Amino acid sequence: MSQLLAAQGAELTKRQAHENLWLHFSGQPADAADLPMIVRGEGAYVFDDHGRRYLDGLAGLFTVQVGHGRRELAEAAARQSEKLAYFPLWSYANEPAAELAGRLADLAPGDLNRVFFTNSGSEAVESAWKLAKQYFKITGKPGKHKVISRTTAYHGTTHGALSITGIPELKVNFEPLVPSTFRAANTNLYRAPLHGDDPVAFGRWAADEIERVILQEGPDTVAAVFLEPVQNAGGCFPPPPGYFQRVREICDEYDVLLVSDEVICAFGRLGTYFGAERYDYLPDMITCAKGLTSGYSPMGALIASDRLYEPFADGRNVFSHGYTFGGHPVSAAVALANLDIFEREHLNEHVRGNEQAFRSTLEKLTDLPIVGDVRGDGYFYGLELVKDKATKETFTDEECDRVLKGFLSKDLFANGLYCRADDRGDPVIQLSPPLILGQGEFDEIEQILRSSLTRAQELL
Ligand SMILES: Cc1ncc(COP(=O)(O)O)c(C=O)c1O
């Protein structure tokens, strides 16, 4: 009887998912049975309502750094809910938010000591732009309001963050967006127009492109440059050597704030707490979210330098911005427990110690004609798919729909690997798993990819 009730309950939930739940960035499947229902997670794996197991090759959405099913994070949330579930940061502090701010200030590079909590990455990006604008207004440069970001870069979905995003197809339905954002080249070395064989020269060129846009718009109008340490959309573009150092010089020269958008790259993704540390540059602000709590509770943050906080320090100027749930005590308690796991299990060291093995395992796939490039750092890799390796010929739109989305995404999942097949730039498979993986899981990923990519090749 109870089994029958459970089966009826599962069927109802499936129907509700199909009829009432609005999926994000997805078309609704025609049939309820085609909508995967993920019900449970354990370590590097998640399980669906049929009990099938999937290796989580994307850490949910670049988020579940410490892996699934960590009881101590659930317990931290429960303890804090009982003690103080909620109180706003509007004129009041709460203990977990204060402690977390202190801990993040200690971990963040240089003088990035002031933490403004948000609920998401988009809100962190939104907050960074607003802070940049207000900062310049109250320090005598009110014309500085524009933002530069890179082509194909994703920075979120709220109006400001979407304006900063460099993916036209994501923006077109919502135009007019917030004006005043401009694009410079990204660091796609594989498809570098010039200097493809000279990363240093390419990095110099790509950084100088930012200067070109600053000069074109007028330095007195440009407030900030938003860059990810490794650009996600387009398929993991790491910075060429010297790139960020040159960008820093340019930002200093024109008094433009450098915002390191680390919504993906912070908290161990690259084997360091922050991506800026990995590539040795000092931004004026860091935006982060996702891995801050490993997704056990939503939270984001903007971490700003002492210089940016200074005009607000004596209380005469107020950053006129905030969120009901900013610095939520339960999320902050979870983030603190998450950072405890990082320390105790040496997760950054684990990533740095294993990243080469992960990369080498994925590079075995370059013997397949369809795999044109494997790139990334840490536990964050993209495999660019091509029709012809010699010419780097990419897929047509029809092939992206039919082979990448129509076949590969589904086949990989059916074979037990959850990862991302993305065509916001050229077609890529992206991997960004929990940071606890070792060689056994790397091999499992490689084998599933090999089998699905071999079949995808035949469909081209
Ligand atoms: C670099 C970057 N910035 C901002 C965002 C937006 O974050 P959220 O989805 O939490 O709003 C994302 C999301 O993936 C991101 O990758």
Coordinates of C-alpha atoms and ligand atoms in Angstrom, one line a residue:
M1 CA 0.0 0.0 0.0
S2 CA 2.7 2.5 1.0
Q3 CA 4.6 1.6 -2.2
L4 CA 1.5 2.3 -4.2
L5 CA 1.1 5.7 -2.5
A6 CA 4.7 6.5 -3.1
A7 CA 4.4 5.7 -6.8
Q8 CA 1.2 7.9 -7.0
G9 CA 3.1 10.7 -5.2
A10 CA 6.0 10.4 -7.6
E11 CA 3.6 10.5 -10.6
L12 CA 1.9 13.6 -9.2
T13 CA 5.2 15.4 -8.7
K14 CA 6.2 14.6 -12.2
R15 CA 2.9 16.0 -13.5
Q16 CA 3.3 19.1 -11.4
A17 CA 6.9 19.6 -12.7
H18 CA 5.5 19.4 -16.2
E19 CA 2.4 21.5 -15.7
N20 CA 3.3 24.1 -13.1
L21 CA 7.1 24.4 -12.8
W22 CA 8.8 26.9 -15.2
L23 CA 12.2 25.7 -16.1
H24 CA 15.0 28.2 -16.6
F25 CA 16.7 28.7 -19.9
S26 CA 14.9 25.6 -21.2
G27 CA 12.0 24.7 -23.5
Q28 CA 9.4 22.6 -21.7
P29 CA 9.6 18.9 -22.9
A30 CA 6.5 17.7 -24.7
D31 CA 6.2 14.7 -22.5
A32 CA 6.4 14.7 -18.6
A33 CA 8.3 11.5 -18.8
D34 CA 11.2 13.3 -20.6
L35 CA 11.7 15.7 -17.7
P36 CA 14.5 14.4 -15.5
M37 CA 13.6 14.5 -11.8
I38 CA 16.8 14.7 -9.6
V39 CA 15.9 13.5 -6.1
R40 CA 19.1 12.9 -4.3
G41 CA 22.9 13.5 -4.3
E42 CA 25.8 11.8 -2.7
G43 CA 29.4 12.9 -3.2
A44 CA 30.1 13.3 -6.9
Y45 CA 26.9 11.7 -7.9
V46 CA 23.2 12.6 -8.2
F47 CA 20.3 10.2 -8.6
D48 CA 16.9 10.5 -10.4
D49 CA 13.5 9.3 -9.4
H50 CA 14.2 5.9 -11.1
G51 CA 17.3 5.4 -8.9
R52 CA 19.6 6.0 -11.9
R53 CA 23.0 7.4 -11.0
Y54 CA 24.7 10.3 -12.8
L55 CA 28.2 11.6 -12.3
D56 CA 27.8 15.4 -11.7
G57 CA 30.3 16.8 -14.1
L58 CA 29.1 20.3 -13.6
A59 CA 28.7 20.5 -9.8
G60 CA 25.1 21.3 -10.4
L61 CA 25.8 24.6 -12.1
F62 CA 29.5 25.3 -11.2
T63 CA 28.3 25.3 -7.6
V64 CA 28.5 22.1 -5.5
Q65 CA 32.2 22.3 -4.7
V66 CA 32.3 20.0 -1.7
G67 CA 30.0 17.4 -3.3
H68 CA 26.4 16.4 -2.5
G69 CA 24.9 15.1 0.7
R70 CA 27.1 16.8 3.3
R71 CA 25.3 16.4 6.5
E72 CA 27.4 19.0 8.3
L73 CA 26.1 21.7 6.0
A74 CA 22.5 20.7 6.6
E75 CA 23.2 20.7 10.3
A76 CA 24.8 24.2 10.2
A77 CA 21.6 25.5 8.5
A78 CA 19.4 23.8 11.0
R79 CA 21.3 25.1 14.0
Q80 CA 21.2 28.7 12.7
S81 CA 17.5 28.5 11.7
E82 CA 16.7 27.6 15.2
K83 CA 18.8 30.3 16.7
L84 CA 18.0 33.2 14.3
A85 CA 16.5 32.3 11.0
Y86 CA 16.4 35.8 9.6
F87 CA 17.2 39.4 10.3
P88 CA 18.0 42.0 7.7
L89 CA 21.4 43.8 7.2
W90 CA 19.5 47.1 6.9
S91 CA 21.1 48.9 9.8
Y92 CA 21.7 45.7 11.8
A93 CA 24.3 43.0 11.8
N94 CA 23.9 39.3 12.4
E95 CA 26.7 37.0 13.8
P96 CA 27.2 34.6 10.9
A97 CA 27.2 37.4 8.2
A98 CA 29.8 39.4 10.3
E99 CA 32.0 36.3 10.8
L100 CA 31.7 35.4 7.1
A101 CA 32.6 38.9 6.0
G102 CA 35.7 38.8 8.2
R103 CA 36.7 35.4 6.8
L104 CA 36.2 36.4 3.2
A105 CA 38.2 39.6 3.8
D106 CA 41.0 37.4 5.1
L107 CA 40.9 35.1 2.1
A108 CA 40.4 37.8 -0.5
P109 CA 43.6 39.3 -2.1
G110 CA 45.1 42.7 -1.1
D111 CA 42.8 45.3 0.5
L112 CA 39.5 43.7 -0.6
N113 CA 38.1 43.9 2.9
R114 CA 34.5 45.0 2.6
V115 CA 31.8 42.5 1.8
F116 CA 28.4 43.4 0.5
F117 CA 26.2 40.3 0.5
T118 CA 23.7 39.4 -2.2
N119 CA 21.6 36.4 -3.1
S120 CA 23.1 35.5 -6.4
G121 CA 25.8 36.1 -8.9
S122 CA 23.6 38.5 -11.0
E123 CA 22.9 40.6 -7.9
A124 CA 26.6 40.7 -7.1
V125 CA 27.4 41.9 -10.6
E126 CA 24.5 44.4 -10.4
S127 CA 25.8 45.6 -7.1
A128 CA 29.3 46.0 -8.4
W129 CA 28.2 48.2 -11.3
K130 CA 26.0 50.3 -9.0
L131 CA 28.9 50.7 -6.5
A132 CA 31.2 51.8 -9.3
K133 CA 28.7 54.4 -10.5
Q134 CA 28.0 55.8 -7.0
Y135 CA 31.7 55.8 -6.1
F136 CA 32.6 58.0 -9.0
K137 CA 29.6 60.3 -8.4
I138 CA 30.7 61.0 -4.9
T139 CA 34.4 61.3 -5.6
G140 CA 34.1 64.0 -8.3
K141 CA 34.0 62.0 -11.5
P142 CA 30.3 61.7 -12.1
G143 CA 30.7 61.1 -15.8
K144 CA 32.2 57.7 -15.2
H145 CA 29.4 55.2 -15.6
K146 CA 30.1 52.9 -18.6
V147 CA 31.2 49.3 -18.4
I148 CA 33.4 47.2 -20.6
S149 CA 33.1 43.4 -20.8
R150 CA 34.1 40.7 -23.3
T151 CA 32.4 39.1 -26.2
T152 CA 30.5 35.9 -25.4
A153 CA 30.9 36.5 -21.7
Y154 CA 28.0 35.7 -19.4
H155 CA 27.5 37.9 -16.3
G156 CA 23.9 37.2 -15.3
T157 CA 20.3 37.9 -16.1
T158 CA 19.1 41.0 -14.2
H159 CA 18.8 44.0 -16.4
G160 CA 22.2 45.5 -15.5
A161 CA 24.1 42.1 -15.4
L162 CA 22.4 41.2 -18.7
S163 CA 23.5 44.4 -20.3
I164 CA 27.1 43.6 -19.3
T165 CA 26.7 40.1 -20.7
G166 CA 28.2 39.7 -24.2
I167 CA 25.9 37.2 -25.7
P168 CA 23.5 39.0 -28.1
E169 CA 21.0 36.1 -28.3
L170 CA 20.4 36.3 -24.6
K171 CA 19.6 40.0 -24.8
V172 CA 17.5 40.4 -27.8
N173 CA 14.2 39.6 -26.2
F174 CA 14.7 42.2 -23.5
E175 CA 16.0 45.2 -25.4
P176 CA 16.2 48.0 -24.6
L177 CA 18.5 47.1 -21.8
V178 CA 20.6 49.4 -19.5
P179 CA 22.6 51.5 -21.9
S180 CA 26.4 52.2 -21.6
T181 CA 28.0 48.7 -21.9
F182 CA 30.6 47.9 -24.5
R183 CA 32.5 44.8 -25.6
A184 CA 36.2 44.1 -26.0
A185 CA 37.8 40.9 -27.3
N186 CA 37.9 37.8 -25.1
T187 CA 40.9 35.5 -24.7
N188 CA 39.9 32.6 -27.1
L189 CA 43.4 31.6 -28.0
Y190 CA 42.2 28.7 -30.2
R191 CA 40.5 31.1 -32.5
A192 CA 42.8 34.0 -32.1
P193 CA 42.8 36.1 -35.3
L194 CA 46.5 36.9 -34.9
H195 CA 49.1 35.6 -32.5
G196 CA 47.4 32.2 -32.1
D197 CA 50.8 30.6 -31.7
D198 CA 52.2 33.2 -29.3
P199 CA 50.1 33.4 -26.1
V200 CA 52.1 36.3 -24.7
A201 CA 51.6 38.5 -27.8
F202 CA 47.9 37.4 -27.9
G203 CA 47.4 38.3 -24.3
R204 CA 49.0 41.7 -24.9
W205 CA 46.8 42.3 -27.9
A206 CA 43.6 41.2 -26.0
A207 CA 44.4 43.5 -23.1
D208 CA 45.1 46.4 -25.4
E209 CA 41.7 45.9 -27.0
I210 CA 40.3 46.9 -23.6
E211 CA 42.4 50.1 -23.7
R212 CA 41.1 50.7 -27.3
V213 CA 37.5 50.6 -26.1
I214 CA 38.2 52.9 -23.1
L215 CA 39.8 55.4 -25.5
Q216 CA 37.0 55.1 -28.0
E217 CA 34.3 55.8 -25.3
G218 CA 36.4 58.3 -23.5
P219 CA 38.2 57.5 -20.2
D220 CA 36.1 60.1 -18.3
T221 CA 33.0 58.0 -19.1
V222 CA 34.2 54.5 -18.3
A223 CA 33.7 53.2 -14.7
A224 CA 34.6 49.6 -14.8
V225 CA 35.8 46.5 -16.7
F226 CA 34.1 43.2 -15.8
L227 CA 36.3 40.1 -16.5
E228 CA 36.1 36.5 -15.4
P229 CA 39.5 34.9 -14.4
V230 CA 38.6 32.1 -16.8
Q231 CA 35.8 33.1 -19.1
N232 CA 33.1 30.4 -19.0
A233 CA 30.8 31.1 -22.0
G234 CA 32.5 30.1 -25.2
G235 CA 34.1 27.2 -23.3
C236 CA 36.7 28.1 -20.7
F237 CA 39.1 30.7 -22.0
P238 CA 42.0 31.0 -19.5
P239 CA 43.9 34.3 -19.5
P240 CA 47.1 34.2 -21.6
P241 CA 50.3 35.0 -19.6
G242 CA 50.6 38.7 -18.7
Y243 CA 47.0 39.4 -19.7
F244 CA 45.7 40.5 -16.3
Q245 CA 48.9 42.4 -15.4
R246 CA 48.5 44.5 -18.6
V247 CA 44.7 45.0 -17.9
R248 CA 45.6 46.2 -14.4
E249 CA 48.1 48.7 -15.8
I250 CA 45.4 50.0 -18.3
C251 CA 42.8 50.3 -15.5
D252 CA 45.2 52.2 -13.3
E253 CA 46.2 54.5 -16.2
Y254 CA 42.6 55.5 -16.9
D255 CA 41.1 55.2 -13.4
V256 CA 38.8 52.4 -14.4
L257 CA 37.8 49.8 -11.8
L258 CA 38.7 46.2 -12.5
V259 CA 35.9 43.8 -11.4
S260 CA 36.9 40.2 -11.2
D261 CA 33.6 38.3 -11.8
E262 CA 34.3 35.1 -9.9
V263 CA 30.8 33.7 -9.7
I264 CA 32.3 30.5 -11.1
C265 CA 36.0 30.8 -10.6
A266 CA 36.1 31.5 -6.8
F267 CA 36.1 28.8 -4.1
G268 CA 38.4 26.2 -5.4
R269 CA 37.3 26.0 -9.0
L270 CA 40.9 27.0 -10.0
G271 CA 42.6 25.5 -6.9
T272 CA 42.6 28.8 -5.0
Y273 CA 39.9 30.7 -3.0
F274 CA 39.8 33.4 -5.7
G275 CA 40.8 33.3 -9.4
A276 CA 42.7 36.6 -9.0
E277 CA 45.1 34.8 -6.7
R278 CA 45.6 32.0 -9.2
Y279 CA 46.6 34.5 -12.0
D280 CA 48.2 37.0 -9.6
Y281 CA 46.3 40.2 -10.1
L282 CA 44.6 42.6 -7.7
P283 CA 41.1 43.6 -8.7
D284 CA 39.1 46.5 -7.2
M285 CA 36.1 44.3 -6.7
I286 CA 35.3 40.6 -6.7
T287 CA 31.9 39.3 -7.4
C288 CA 31.1 35.7 -6.2
A289 CA 28.3 33.3 -5.4
K290 CA 27.7 29.6 -6.2
G291 CA 30.6 27.8 -4.5
L292 CA 30.5 30.2 -1.5
T293 CA 27.9 27.9 0.0
S294 CA 28.5 25.0 -2.4
G295 CA 24.8 25.6 -3.2
Y296 CA 23.5 24.3 0.1
S297 CA 21.8 27.7 0.5
P298 CA 21.7 30.6 -1.9
M299 CA 24.2 33.4 -1.4
G300 CA 26.4 35.8 -3.4
A301 CA 28.8 38.6 -2.5
L302 CA 30.5 41.7 -3.8
I303 CA 33.9 42.2 -2.1
A304 CA 35.2 45.7 -2.5
S305 CA 38.6 47.3 -1.8
D306 CA 39.3 49.8 1.0
R307 CA 39.6 52.5 -1.6
L308 CA 36.0 52.0 -2.8
Y309 CA 34.7 51.8 0.8
E310 CA 36.5 54.9 2.0
P311 CA 33.9 57.5 0.9
F312 CA 31.3 55.5 2.7
A313 CA 33.3 54.9 5.8
D314 CA 32.3 57.9 7.9
G315 CA 28.6 57.3 7.3
R316 CA 27.9 60.5 5.4
N317 CA 27.5 58.7 2.2
V318 CA 25.3 55.6 2.1
F319 CA 25.4 53.0 -0.7
S320 CA 21.7 53.2 -1.5
H321 CA 21.3 49.6 -2.4
G322 CA 20.4 46.3 -0.6
Y323 CA 18.4 43.1 -0.6
T324 CA 15.9 41.7 1.9
F325 CA 17.8 38.4 2.1
G326 CA 21.4 39.9 1.8
G327 CA 23.6 38.3 4.4
H328 CA 20.9 35.8 5.3
P329 CA 22.0 34.2 8.6
V330 CA 21.3 30.7 7.5
S331 CA 23.2 31.1 4.2
A332 CA 26.1 32.7 6.0
A333 CA 26.2 29.8 8.5
V334 CA 26.3 27.4 5.7
A335 CA 29.0 29.3 3.9
L336 CA 31.1 29.2 7.1
A337 CA 30.7 25.5 7.4
N338 CA 31.5 25.1 3.7
L339 CA 34.8 27.0 4.2
D340 CA 35.5 24.8 7.2
I341 CA 35.3 21.8 4.8
F342 CA 37.6 23.5 2.3
E343 CA 40.2 24.0 5.1
R344 CA 39.9 20.6 6.7
E345 CA 39.9 18.6 3.5
H346 CA 42.5 20.9 1.8
L347 CA 40.3 21.2 -1.3
N348 CA 42.4 23.9 -3.0
E349 CA 45.5 21.7 -2.6
H350 CA 43.5 18.7 -3.9
V351 CA 42.5 20.6 -7.1
R352 CA 46.0 21.9 -7.7
G353 CA 47.4 18.4 -7.1
N354 CA 45.0 16.7 -9.5
E355 CA 44.3 19.3 -12.2
Q356 CA 47.0 18.0 -14.5
A357 CA 45.7 14.4 -14.2
F358 CA 42.2 15.7 -15.0
R359 CA 43.5 17.6 -18.0
S360 CA 45.6 14.7 -19.3
T361 CA 42.6 12.4 -19.0
L362 CA 40.5 14.7 -21.0
E363 CA 43.3 15.3 -23.5
K364 CA 43.1 11.6 -24.4
L365 CA 39.9 12.5 -26.3
T366 CA 41.9 14.6 -28.8
D367 CA 42.4 11.4 -30.7
L368 CA 38.8 11.8 -31.8
P369 CA 38.4 14.0 -35.0
I370 CA 35.5 15.9 -33.4
V371 CA 37.6 17.2 -30.4
G372 CA 39.4 20.3 -31.6
D373 CA 40.6 21.8 -28.3
V374 CA 40.8 21.0 -24.6
R375 CA 41.3 24.1 -22.5
G376 CA 40.8 25.4 -19.0
D377 CA 42.5 25.3 -15.6
G378 CA 41.9 23.7 -12.2
Y379 CA 38.6 21.7 -12.3
F380 CA 37.2 23.7 -15.1
Y381 CA 37.5 22.5 -18.7
G382 CA 35.9 23.0 -22.1
L383 CA 36.2 20.7 -25.1
E384 CA 35.6 22.5 -28.3
L385 CA 34.0 20.4 -31.0
V386 CA 34.8 20.8 -34.6
K387 CA 33.9 19.3 -38.0
D388 CA 37.4 19.5 -39.3
K389 CA 40.4 19.6 -37.0
A390 CA 42.8 20.8 -39.6
T391 CA 40.7 23.9 -40.6
K392 CA 38.9 24.2 -37.2
E393 CA 35.7 24.3 -39.1
T394 CA 32.8 24.7 -36.7
F395 CA 29.3 23.3 -36.7
T396 CA 26.5 25.0 -38.6
D397 CA 23.4 26.1 -36.6
E398 CA 21.6 23.0 -37.8
E399 CA 24.4 20.8 -36.6
C400 CA 24.5 22.5 -33.2
D401 CA 20.7 21.8 -32.9
R402 CA 20.8 18.3 -34.2
V403 CA 24.2 17.0 -32.9
L404 CA 25.0 19.1 -29.8
K405 CA 21.6 19.7 -28.3
G406 CA 19.6 17.0 -30.0
F407 CA 22.0 14.2 -29.5
L408 CA 25.0 14.8 -27.3
S409 CA 23.3 16.5 -24.3
K410 CA 20.8 13.6 -24.0
D411 CA 23.2 10.8 -24.8
L412 CA 25.8 11.9 -22.2
F413 CA 23.0 12.1 -19.6
A414 CA 21.5 8.7 -20.6
N415 CA 25.0 7.2 -20.2
G416 CA 25.4 8.6 -16.7
L417 CA 27.2 11.9 -17.2
Y418 CA 25.7 15.3 -16.3
C419 CA 27.7 18.0 -18.0
R420 CA 27.0 20.9 -20.3
A421 CA 26.8 21.0 -24.1
D422 CA 26.9 24.7 -24.9
D423 CA 26.7 26.6 -28.1
R424 CA 26.6 30.2 -26.8
G425 CA 29.9 30.5 -28.7
D426 CA 31.4 27.7 -30.7
P427 CA 30.1 24.3 -29.6
V428 CA 31.7 23.0 -26.5
I429 CA 31.3 20.4 -23.8
Q430 CA 32.0 21.8 -20.4
L431 CA 33.1 20.1 -17.2
S432 CA 33.2 21.7 -13.8
P433 CA 32.7 18.9 -11.3
P434 CA 32.7 18.9 -7.5
L435 CA 36.3 19.4 -6.2
I436 CA 36.4 16.1 -4.5
L437 CA 36.9 14.1 -7.8
G438 CA 39.9 11.8 -8.3
Q439 CA 41.3 9.7 -11.1
G440 CA 38.5 7.1 -10.9
E441 CA 35.9 9.7 -11.8
F442 CA 38.2 11.4 -14.4
D443 CA 38.3 8.0 -16.2
E444 CA 34.6 7.6 -15.9
I445 CA 34.0 11.0 -17.5
E446 CA 36.5 10.2 -20.3
Q447 CA 34.9 6.9 -21.1
I448 CA 31.4 8.3 -21.3
L449 CA 32.5 11.3 -23.4
R450 CA 34.4 9.0 -25.7
S451 CA 31.4 6.8 -26.3
S452 CA 29.0 9.7 -26.9
L453 CA 31.4 11.8 -29.0
T454 CA 32.3 8.8 -31.2
R455 CA 28.6 8.4 -32.0
A456 CA 28.1 12.2 -32.4
Q457 CA 30.9 12.2 -35.0
E458 CA 28.9 9.8 -37.1
L459 CA 26.0 12.2 -37.1
L460 CA 27.9 15.1 -38.7
Ligands
LIG1 C1 30.5 34.8 -14.4 C2 29.1 34.8 -14.0 N1 28.6 36.0 -13.5 C3 27.3 36.0 -13.1 C4 26.5 34.9 -13.1 C5 25.1 35.0 -12.6 O1 24.9 34.3 -11.4 P1 23.4 33.8 -10.9 O2 22.9 32.8 -11.9 O3 23.7 33.3 -9.6 O4 22.6 35.1 -10.9 C6 27.0 33.7 -13.6 C7 26.1 32.5 -13.6 O5 26.5 31.4 -14.0 C8 28.3 33.7 -14.0 O6 28.8 32.5 -14.5

